[in-house]
Short mmCIF file of C-alpha atoms in Angstrom, two decimals:
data_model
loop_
_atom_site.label_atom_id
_atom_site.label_comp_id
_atom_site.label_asym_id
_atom_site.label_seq_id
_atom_site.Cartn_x
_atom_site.Cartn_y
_atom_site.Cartn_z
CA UNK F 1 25.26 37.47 12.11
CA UNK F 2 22.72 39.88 10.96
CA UNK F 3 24.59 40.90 8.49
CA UNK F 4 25.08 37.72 7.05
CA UNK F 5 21.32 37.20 7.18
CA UNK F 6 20.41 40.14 4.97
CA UNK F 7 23.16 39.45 2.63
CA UNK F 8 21.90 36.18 2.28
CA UNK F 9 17.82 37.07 2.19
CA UNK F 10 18.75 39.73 -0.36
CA UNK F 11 20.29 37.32 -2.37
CA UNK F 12 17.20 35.53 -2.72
CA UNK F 13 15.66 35.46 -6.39
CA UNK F 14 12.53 37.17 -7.21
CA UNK F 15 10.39 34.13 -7.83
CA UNK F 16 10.99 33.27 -3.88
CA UNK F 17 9.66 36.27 -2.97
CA UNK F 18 6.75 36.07 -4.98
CA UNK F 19 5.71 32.47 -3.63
CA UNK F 20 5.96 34.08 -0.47
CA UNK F 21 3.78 36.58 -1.41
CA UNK F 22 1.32 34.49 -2.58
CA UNK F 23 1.72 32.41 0.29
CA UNK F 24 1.17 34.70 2.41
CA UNK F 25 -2.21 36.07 0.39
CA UNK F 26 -3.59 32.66 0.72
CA UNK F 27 -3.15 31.74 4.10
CA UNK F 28 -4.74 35.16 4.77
CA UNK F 29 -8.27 34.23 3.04
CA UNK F 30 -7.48 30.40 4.35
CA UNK F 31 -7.80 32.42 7.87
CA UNK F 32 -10.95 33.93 6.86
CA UNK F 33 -12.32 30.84 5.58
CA UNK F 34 -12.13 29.33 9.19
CA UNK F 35 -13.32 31.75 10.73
CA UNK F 36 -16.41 32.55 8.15
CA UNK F 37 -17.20 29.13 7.46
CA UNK F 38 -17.58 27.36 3.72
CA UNK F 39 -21.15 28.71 3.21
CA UNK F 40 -19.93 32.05 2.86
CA UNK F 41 -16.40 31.36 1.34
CA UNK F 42 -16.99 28.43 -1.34
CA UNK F 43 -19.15 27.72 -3.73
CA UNK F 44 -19.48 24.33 -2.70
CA UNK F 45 -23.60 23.28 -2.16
CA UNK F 46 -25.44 19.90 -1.72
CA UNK F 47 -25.12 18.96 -5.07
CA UNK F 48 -21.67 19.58 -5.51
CA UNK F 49 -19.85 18.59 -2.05
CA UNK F 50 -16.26 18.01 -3.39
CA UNK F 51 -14.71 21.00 -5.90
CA UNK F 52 -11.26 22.33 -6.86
CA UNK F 53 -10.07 21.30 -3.60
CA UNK F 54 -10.28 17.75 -3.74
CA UNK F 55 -9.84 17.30 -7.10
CA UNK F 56 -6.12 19.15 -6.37
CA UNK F 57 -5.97 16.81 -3.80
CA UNK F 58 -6.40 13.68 -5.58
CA UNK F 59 -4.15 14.82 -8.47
CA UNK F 60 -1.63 16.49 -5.51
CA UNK F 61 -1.47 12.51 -3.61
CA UNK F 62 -1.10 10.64 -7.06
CA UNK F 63 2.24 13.15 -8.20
CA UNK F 64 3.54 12.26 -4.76
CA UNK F 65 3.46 8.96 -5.27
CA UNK F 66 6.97 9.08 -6.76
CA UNK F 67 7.64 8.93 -3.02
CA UNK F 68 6.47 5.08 -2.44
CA UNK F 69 7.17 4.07 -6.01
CA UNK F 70 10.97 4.94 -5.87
CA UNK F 71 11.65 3.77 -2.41
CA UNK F 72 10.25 0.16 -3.07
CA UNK F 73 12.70 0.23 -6.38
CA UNK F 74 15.38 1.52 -4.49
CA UNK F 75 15.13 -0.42 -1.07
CA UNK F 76 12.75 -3.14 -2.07
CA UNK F 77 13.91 -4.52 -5.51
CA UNK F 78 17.41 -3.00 -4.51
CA UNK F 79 18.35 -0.87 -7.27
CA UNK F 80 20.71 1.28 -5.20
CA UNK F 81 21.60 3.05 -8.81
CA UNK F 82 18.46 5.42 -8.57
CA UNK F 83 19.34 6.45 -4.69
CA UNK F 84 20.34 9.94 -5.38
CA UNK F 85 17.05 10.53 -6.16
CA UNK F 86 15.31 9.05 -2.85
CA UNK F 87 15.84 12.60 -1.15
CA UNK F 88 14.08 15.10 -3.70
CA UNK F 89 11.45 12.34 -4.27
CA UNK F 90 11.16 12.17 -0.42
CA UNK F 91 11.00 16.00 0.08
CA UNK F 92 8.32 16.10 -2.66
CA UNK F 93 5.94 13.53 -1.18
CA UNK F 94 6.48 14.98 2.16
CA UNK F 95 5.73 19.16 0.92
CA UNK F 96 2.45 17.46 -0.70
CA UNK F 97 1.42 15.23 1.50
CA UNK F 98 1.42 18.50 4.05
CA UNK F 99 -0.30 20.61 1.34
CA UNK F 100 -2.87 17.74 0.86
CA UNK F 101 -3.52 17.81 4.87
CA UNK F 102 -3.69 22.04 5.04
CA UNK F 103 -6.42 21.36 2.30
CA UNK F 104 -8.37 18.81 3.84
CA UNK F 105 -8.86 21.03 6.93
CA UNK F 106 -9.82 24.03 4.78
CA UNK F 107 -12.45 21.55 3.10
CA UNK F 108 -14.11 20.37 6.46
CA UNK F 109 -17.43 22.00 7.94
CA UNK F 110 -16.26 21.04 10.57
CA UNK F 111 -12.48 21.87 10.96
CA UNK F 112 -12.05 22.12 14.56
CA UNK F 113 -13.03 18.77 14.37
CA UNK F 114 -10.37 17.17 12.45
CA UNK F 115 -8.82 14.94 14.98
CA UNK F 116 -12.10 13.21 15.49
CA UNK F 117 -11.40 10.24 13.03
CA UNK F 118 -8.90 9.40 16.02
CA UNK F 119 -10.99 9.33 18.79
CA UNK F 120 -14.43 8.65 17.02
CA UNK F 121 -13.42 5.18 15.09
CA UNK F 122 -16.09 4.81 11.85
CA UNK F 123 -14.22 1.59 10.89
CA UNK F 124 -17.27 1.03 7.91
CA UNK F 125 -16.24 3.95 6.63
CA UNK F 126 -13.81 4.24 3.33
CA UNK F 127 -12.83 7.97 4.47
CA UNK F 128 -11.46 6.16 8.15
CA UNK F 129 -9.26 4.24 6.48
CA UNK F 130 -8.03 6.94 3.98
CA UNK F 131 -7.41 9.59 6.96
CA UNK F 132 -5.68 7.23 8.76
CA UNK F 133 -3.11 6.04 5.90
CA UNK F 134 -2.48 9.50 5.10
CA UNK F 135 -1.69 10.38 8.53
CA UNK F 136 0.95 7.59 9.15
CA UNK F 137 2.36 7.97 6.19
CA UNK F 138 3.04 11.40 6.70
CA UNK F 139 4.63 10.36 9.49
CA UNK F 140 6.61 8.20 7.39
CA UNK F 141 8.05 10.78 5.23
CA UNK F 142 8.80 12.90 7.88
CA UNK F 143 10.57 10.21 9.21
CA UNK F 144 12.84 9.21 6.04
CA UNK F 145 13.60 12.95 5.82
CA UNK F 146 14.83 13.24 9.09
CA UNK F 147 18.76 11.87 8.22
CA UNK F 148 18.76 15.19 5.85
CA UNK F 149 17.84 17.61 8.94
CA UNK F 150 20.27 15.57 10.94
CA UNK F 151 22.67 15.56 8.53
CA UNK F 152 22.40 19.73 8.50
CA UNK F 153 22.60 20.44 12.04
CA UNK F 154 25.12 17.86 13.26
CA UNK F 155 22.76 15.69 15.43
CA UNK F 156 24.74 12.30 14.28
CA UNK F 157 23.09 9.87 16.60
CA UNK F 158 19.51 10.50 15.54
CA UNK F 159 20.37 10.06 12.14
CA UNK F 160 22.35 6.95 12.00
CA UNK F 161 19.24 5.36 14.21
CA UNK F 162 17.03 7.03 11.54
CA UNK F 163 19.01 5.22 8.57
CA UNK F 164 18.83 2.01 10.37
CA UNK F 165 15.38 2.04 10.56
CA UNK F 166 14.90 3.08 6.88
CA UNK F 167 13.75 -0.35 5.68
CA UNK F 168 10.99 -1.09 7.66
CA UNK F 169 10.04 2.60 6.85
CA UNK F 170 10.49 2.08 3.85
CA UNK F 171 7.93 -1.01 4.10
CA UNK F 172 5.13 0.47 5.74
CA UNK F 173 5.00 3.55 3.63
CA UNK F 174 4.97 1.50 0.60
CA UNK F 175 2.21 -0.44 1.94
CA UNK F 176 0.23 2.78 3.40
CA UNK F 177 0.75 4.36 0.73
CA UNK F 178 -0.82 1.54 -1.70
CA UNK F 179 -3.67 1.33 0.59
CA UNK F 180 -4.80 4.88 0.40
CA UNK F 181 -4.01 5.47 -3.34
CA UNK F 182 -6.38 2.48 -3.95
CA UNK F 183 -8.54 3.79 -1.37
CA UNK F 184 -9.27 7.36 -2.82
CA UNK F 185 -10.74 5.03 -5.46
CA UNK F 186 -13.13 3.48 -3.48
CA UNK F 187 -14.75 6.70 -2.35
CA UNK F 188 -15.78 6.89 -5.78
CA UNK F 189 -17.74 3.14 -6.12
CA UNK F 190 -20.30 4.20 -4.10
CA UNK F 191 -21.25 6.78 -6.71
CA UNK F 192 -22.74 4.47 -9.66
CA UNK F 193 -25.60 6.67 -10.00
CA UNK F 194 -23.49 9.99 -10.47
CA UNK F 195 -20.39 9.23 -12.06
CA UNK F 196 -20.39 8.80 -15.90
CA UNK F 197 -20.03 5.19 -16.76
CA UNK F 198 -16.60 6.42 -18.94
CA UNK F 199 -15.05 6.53 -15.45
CA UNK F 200 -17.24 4.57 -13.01
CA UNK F 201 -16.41 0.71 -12.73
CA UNK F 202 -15.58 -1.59 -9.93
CA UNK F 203 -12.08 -1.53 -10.11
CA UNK F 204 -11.28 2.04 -9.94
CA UNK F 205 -9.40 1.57 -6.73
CA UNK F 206 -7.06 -0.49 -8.99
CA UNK F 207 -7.09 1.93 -11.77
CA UNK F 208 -6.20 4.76 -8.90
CA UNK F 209 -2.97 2.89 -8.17
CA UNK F 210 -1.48 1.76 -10.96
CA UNK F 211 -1.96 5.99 -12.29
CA UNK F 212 0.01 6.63 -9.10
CA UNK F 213 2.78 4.73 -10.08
CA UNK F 214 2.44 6.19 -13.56
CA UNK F 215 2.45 10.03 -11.95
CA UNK F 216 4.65 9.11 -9.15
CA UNK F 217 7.71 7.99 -12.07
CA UNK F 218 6.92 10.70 -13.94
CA UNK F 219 7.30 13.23 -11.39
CA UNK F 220 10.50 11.56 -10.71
CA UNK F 221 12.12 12.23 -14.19
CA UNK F 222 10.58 15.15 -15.35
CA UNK F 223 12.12 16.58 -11.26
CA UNK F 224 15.32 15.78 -12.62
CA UNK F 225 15.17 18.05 -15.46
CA UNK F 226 13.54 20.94 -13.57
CA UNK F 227 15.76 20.43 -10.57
CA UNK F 228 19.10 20.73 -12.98
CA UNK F 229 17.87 24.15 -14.00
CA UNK F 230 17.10 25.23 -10.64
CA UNK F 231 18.79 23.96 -8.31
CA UNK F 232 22.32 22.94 -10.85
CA UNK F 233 21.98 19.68 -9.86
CA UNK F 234 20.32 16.79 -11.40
CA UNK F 235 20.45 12.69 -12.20
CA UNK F 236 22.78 11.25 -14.88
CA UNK F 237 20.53 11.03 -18.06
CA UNK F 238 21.43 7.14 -17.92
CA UNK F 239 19.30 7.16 -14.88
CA UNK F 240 16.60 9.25 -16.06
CA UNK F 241 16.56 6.72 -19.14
CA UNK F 242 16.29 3.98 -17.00
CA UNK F 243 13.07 5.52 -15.55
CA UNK F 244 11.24 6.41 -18.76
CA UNK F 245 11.94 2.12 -19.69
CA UNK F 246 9.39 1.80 -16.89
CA UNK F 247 6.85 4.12 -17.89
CA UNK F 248 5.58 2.78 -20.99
CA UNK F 249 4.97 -0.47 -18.65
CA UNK F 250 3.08 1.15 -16.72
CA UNK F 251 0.62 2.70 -18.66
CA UNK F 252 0.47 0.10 -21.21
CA UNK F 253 -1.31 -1.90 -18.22
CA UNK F 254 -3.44 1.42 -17.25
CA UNK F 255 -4.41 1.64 -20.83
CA UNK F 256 -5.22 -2.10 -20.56
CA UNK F 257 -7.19 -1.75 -17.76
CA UNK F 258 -9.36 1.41 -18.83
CA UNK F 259 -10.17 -0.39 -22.47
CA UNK F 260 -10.46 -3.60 -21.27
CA UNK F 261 -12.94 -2.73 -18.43
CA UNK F 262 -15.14 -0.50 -20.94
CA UNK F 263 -15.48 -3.67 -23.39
CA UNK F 264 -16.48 -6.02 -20.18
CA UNK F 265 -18.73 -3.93 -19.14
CA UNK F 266 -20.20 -3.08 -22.82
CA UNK F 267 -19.39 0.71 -22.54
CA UNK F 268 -17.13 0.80 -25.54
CA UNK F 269 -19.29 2.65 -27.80
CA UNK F 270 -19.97 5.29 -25.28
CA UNK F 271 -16.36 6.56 -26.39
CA UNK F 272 -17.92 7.29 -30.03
CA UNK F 273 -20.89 9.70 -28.88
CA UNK F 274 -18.78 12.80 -29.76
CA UNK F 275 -21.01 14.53 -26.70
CA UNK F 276 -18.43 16.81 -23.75
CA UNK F 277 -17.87 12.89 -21.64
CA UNK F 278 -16.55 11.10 -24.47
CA UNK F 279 -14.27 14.32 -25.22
CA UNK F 280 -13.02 14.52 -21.73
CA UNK F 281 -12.28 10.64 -21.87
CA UNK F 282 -10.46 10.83 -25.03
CA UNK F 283 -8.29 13.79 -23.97
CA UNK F 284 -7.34 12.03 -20.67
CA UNK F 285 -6.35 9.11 -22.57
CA UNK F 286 -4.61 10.09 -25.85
CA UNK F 287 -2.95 12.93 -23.79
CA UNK F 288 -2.18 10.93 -20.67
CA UNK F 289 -1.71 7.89 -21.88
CA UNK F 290 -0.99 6.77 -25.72
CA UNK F 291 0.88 9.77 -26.39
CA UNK F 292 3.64 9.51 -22.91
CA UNK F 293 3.40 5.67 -23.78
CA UNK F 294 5.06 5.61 -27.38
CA UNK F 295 6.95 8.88 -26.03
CA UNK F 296 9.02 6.61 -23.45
CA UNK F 297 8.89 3.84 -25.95
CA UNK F 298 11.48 5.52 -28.44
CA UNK F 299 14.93 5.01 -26.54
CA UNK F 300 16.40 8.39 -28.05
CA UNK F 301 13.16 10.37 -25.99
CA UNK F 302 14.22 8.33 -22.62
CA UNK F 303 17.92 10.32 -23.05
CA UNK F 304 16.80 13.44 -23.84
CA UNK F 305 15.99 15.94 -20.80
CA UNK F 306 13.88 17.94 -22.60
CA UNK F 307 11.60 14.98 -24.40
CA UNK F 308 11.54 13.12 -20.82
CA UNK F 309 10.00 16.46 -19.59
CA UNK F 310 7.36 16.83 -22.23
CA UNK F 311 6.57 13.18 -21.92
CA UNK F 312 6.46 13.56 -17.99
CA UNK F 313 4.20 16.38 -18.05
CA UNK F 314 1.95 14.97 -20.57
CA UNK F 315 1.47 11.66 -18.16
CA UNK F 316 0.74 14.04 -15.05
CA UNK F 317 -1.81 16.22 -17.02
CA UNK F 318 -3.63 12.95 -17.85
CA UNK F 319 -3.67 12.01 -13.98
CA UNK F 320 -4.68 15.74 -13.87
CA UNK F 321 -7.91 15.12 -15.99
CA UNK F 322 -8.60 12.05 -14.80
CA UNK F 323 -8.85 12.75 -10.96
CA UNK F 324 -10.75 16.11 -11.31
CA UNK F 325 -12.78 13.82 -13.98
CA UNK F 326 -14.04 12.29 -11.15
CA UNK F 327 -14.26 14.40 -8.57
CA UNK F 328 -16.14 17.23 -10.70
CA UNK F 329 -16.31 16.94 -14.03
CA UNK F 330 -17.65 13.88 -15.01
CA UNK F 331 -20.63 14.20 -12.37
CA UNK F 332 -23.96 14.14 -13.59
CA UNK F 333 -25.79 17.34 -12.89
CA UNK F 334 -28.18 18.04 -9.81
CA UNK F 335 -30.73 19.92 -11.35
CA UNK F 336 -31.24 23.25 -9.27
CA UNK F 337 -27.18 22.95 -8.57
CA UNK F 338 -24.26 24.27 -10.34
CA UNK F 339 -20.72 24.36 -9.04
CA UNK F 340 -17.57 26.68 -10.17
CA UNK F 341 -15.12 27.39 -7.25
CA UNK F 342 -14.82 30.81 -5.70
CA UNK F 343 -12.42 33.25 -5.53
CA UNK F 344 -11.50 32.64 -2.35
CA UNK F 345 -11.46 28.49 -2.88
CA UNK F 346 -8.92 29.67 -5.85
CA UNK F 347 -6.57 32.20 -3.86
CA UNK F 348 -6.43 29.17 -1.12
CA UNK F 349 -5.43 26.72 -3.42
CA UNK F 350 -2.90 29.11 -5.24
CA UNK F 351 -1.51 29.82 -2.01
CA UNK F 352 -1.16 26.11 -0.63
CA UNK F 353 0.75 25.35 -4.00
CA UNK F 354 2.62 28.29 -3.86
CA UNK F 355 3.95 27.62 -0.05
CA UNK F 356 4.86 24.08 -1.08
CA UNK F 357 6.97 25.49 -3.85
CA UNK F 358 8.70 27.59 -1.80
CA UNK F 359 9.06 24.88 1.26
CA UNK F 360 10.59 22.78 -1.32
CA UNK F 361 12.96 26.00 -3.13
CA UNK F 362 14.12 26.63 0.87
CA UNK F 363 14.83 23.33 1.61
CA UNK F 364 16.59 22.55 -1.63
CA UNK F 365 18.51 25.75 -1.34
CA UNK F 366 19.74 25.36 2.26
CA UNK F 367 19.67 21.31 3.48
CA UNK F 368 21.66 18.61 1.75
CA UNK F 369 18.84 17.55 -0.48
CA UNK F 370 21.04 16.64 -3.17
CA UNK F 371 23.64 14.98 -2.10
CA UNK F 372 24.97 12.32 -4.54
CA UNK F 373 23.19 14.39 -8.20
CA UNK F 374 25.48 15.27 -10.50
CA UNK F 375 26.14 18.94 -10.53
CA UNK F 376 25.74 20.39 -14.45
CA UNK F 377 28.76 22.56 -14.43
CA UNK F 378 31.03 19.00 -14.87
CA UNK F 379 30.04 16.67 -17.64
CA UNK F 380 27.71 14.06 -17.52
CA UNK F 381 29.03 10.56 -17.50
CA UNK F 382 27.49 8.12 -19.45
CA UNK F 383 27.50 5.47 -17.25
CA UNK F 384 26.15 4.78 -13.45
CA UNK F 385 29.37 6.28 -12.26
CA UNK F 386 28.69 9.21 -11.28
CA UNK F 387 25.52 8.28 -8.88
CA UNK F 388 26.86 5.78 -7.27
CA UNK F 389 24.63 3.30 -4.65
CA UNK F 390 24.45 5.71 -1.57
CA UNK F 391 24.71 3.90 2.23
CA UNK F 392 20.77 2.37 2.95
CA UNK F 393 19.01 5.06 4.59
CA UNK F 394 20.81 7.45 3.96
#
């Protein structure tokens, strides 16, 4: 047996060991942060509360929205054609959602704390109802995983009762989850007096969602590509086509929304004052948004791999701007305050990102995650045939 477990740990590739590494480097000065206390670790002061950390987090909850967004399609509108993909969009929800929660502790003065929004209900509060939504559906994910675990170790009466039960999982995530990604958004209407008027408006909760959806499909196909040249497995491109039609849809409304609101509201010429805000705005939105848009709208870009990926990662680096817009970036200075994360606010985040990586390499490498992909060594069909509708819950 030991044998067999260096043969296979040596035949690990480099790049797992050096996630590990870092990893391991970050949950070091993660220690050190708890124990020390943010004063003395972050950079973080009274004018700037929220930093790298929660901007990662807001970015890190809208990519995992792929999570909610394909299980409604797939169990909700019943398009069982895109159900090979449920368990790598499952596992990736689930590794961020847990990277989003190792975060949130690191970014509390009060850390020992954490369980207090349990006990200690502040039911006015928008945080209350954002903590609890991201707790249960946690729990959620963890759940809708479970049939892969069971399906690994043999325990076959957990996970049939697990795949009967996948529905009404399926229903409250989807409806946790759109209650916290509009929620994030309503931490932020509070803040009319500090965030730029680009990116402050009443409906931002809206706005948060509907860029979910945008990230969460996006992480979906541009997965698919990255998966096929890890992992060797991957979704038919008819699939991944399929996708991309929705995309444009998506942020065609977003795009809607964001212009529309800025003309209601009499803002539209702030987008013309050439000064960093109007930059930033412009970036998110050509980048983010009107380039990934008529990307996904050219049918030949949906079937390519390698187009769907640049389109995918273009959509996710707008989501990218946008949240740490927000969050950072499109604050209006404290005078007497200036923020730029820490070292040690940097290795931490490195080292959560790195350990969901790896999680995710592990788990791919050793539990049925894929189970009904195509696997690239035999030829791609053209047709749905190859990823055909999987058992519900499975």
């Amino acid at each position: 047996m030991w044998r067999k477990i260096g043969e296979e740990v040596r035949s690990l590739l480099l790049g797992v060991w050096v996630l590990a590494a870092l990893t391991a480097i970050g949950l070091s000065v993660a220690a050190y942060r708890l124990y020390a206390g943010l004063a003395v670790t972050t950079n973080l002061n009274d004018g700037y509360p929220w930093g790298l950390w929660i901007g990662f987090d807001l970015f890190v909850v809208a990519f995992s929205g792929g999570a909610f967004t394909l299980a409604a399609i797939v169990y909700v509108f019943q398009m069982h054609e895109f159900h090979p993909a449920v368990r790598p969009t499952v596992l990736t929800g689930l590794v961020g959602y847990a990277s989003v929660l190792v975060i949130l502790v690191m970014d509390l003065g009060r850390w020992d704390r954490f369980y207090h929004f349990i006990i200690y209900p502040n039911i006015n509060s928008a945080l209350f109802e954002v903590s609890w939504c991201i707790l249960l559906y946690t729990l959620v994910l963890i759940s809708e995983f479970s049939p892969v675990v069971c399906q690994k170790f043999g325990w076959e009466r957990i996970g049939c009762f697990m795949k009967k039960i996948t529905l009404p999982l399926v229903i409250v995530g989807v409806t946790l989850s759109t209650l916290h990604q509009s929620s994030l958004g309503s931490l932020f209407v509070v803040m009319s007096e500090r965030l730029h008027p680009l990116w402050y408006t009443p409906f931002i909760p809206l706005m948060f969602f509907v860029s979910s959806v945008a990230a969460g499909l996006a992480m979906v196909i541009g997965g698919a590509t990255v998966s096929r040249w890890v992992f060797k497995r991957t979704l038919p491109k008819s699939l991944v086509a399929e996708l991309g039609w929705f995309l444009p849809w998506v942020l065609g409304f977003y795009l809607i929304l964001k212009l529309g609101e800025l003309v209601a509201a009499g803002e539209l010429s702030l987008l013309f004052t050439a000064d960093f805000y109007s930059a930033l705005f412009l970036s998110e939105l050509i980048i983010g948004v009107i380039a990934p848009l008529l990307l996904f709208s050219i049918a030949a870009v949906r079937s390519s791999r390698n187009w769907a990926l640049f389109g995918s990662i273009l959509t996710l680096l707008g989501v990218f701007i946008n949240r740490f817009a927000v969050t950072w970036w499109a604050l209006k200075p404290v005078e007497g305050y200036a923020y730029f994360p820490s070292w040690q606010e940097i290795v931490i985040q490195v080292g959560v990102l790195s350990g969901a990586v790896l999680v995710y390499t592990l788990v791919g490498r050793y539990l049925p995650l894929f189970e009904g992909t195509l696997d690239v060594s035999r030829k791609e069909q053209p047709t749905h045939a190859a990823a055909s509708p999987q058992p519900a819950g499975d």
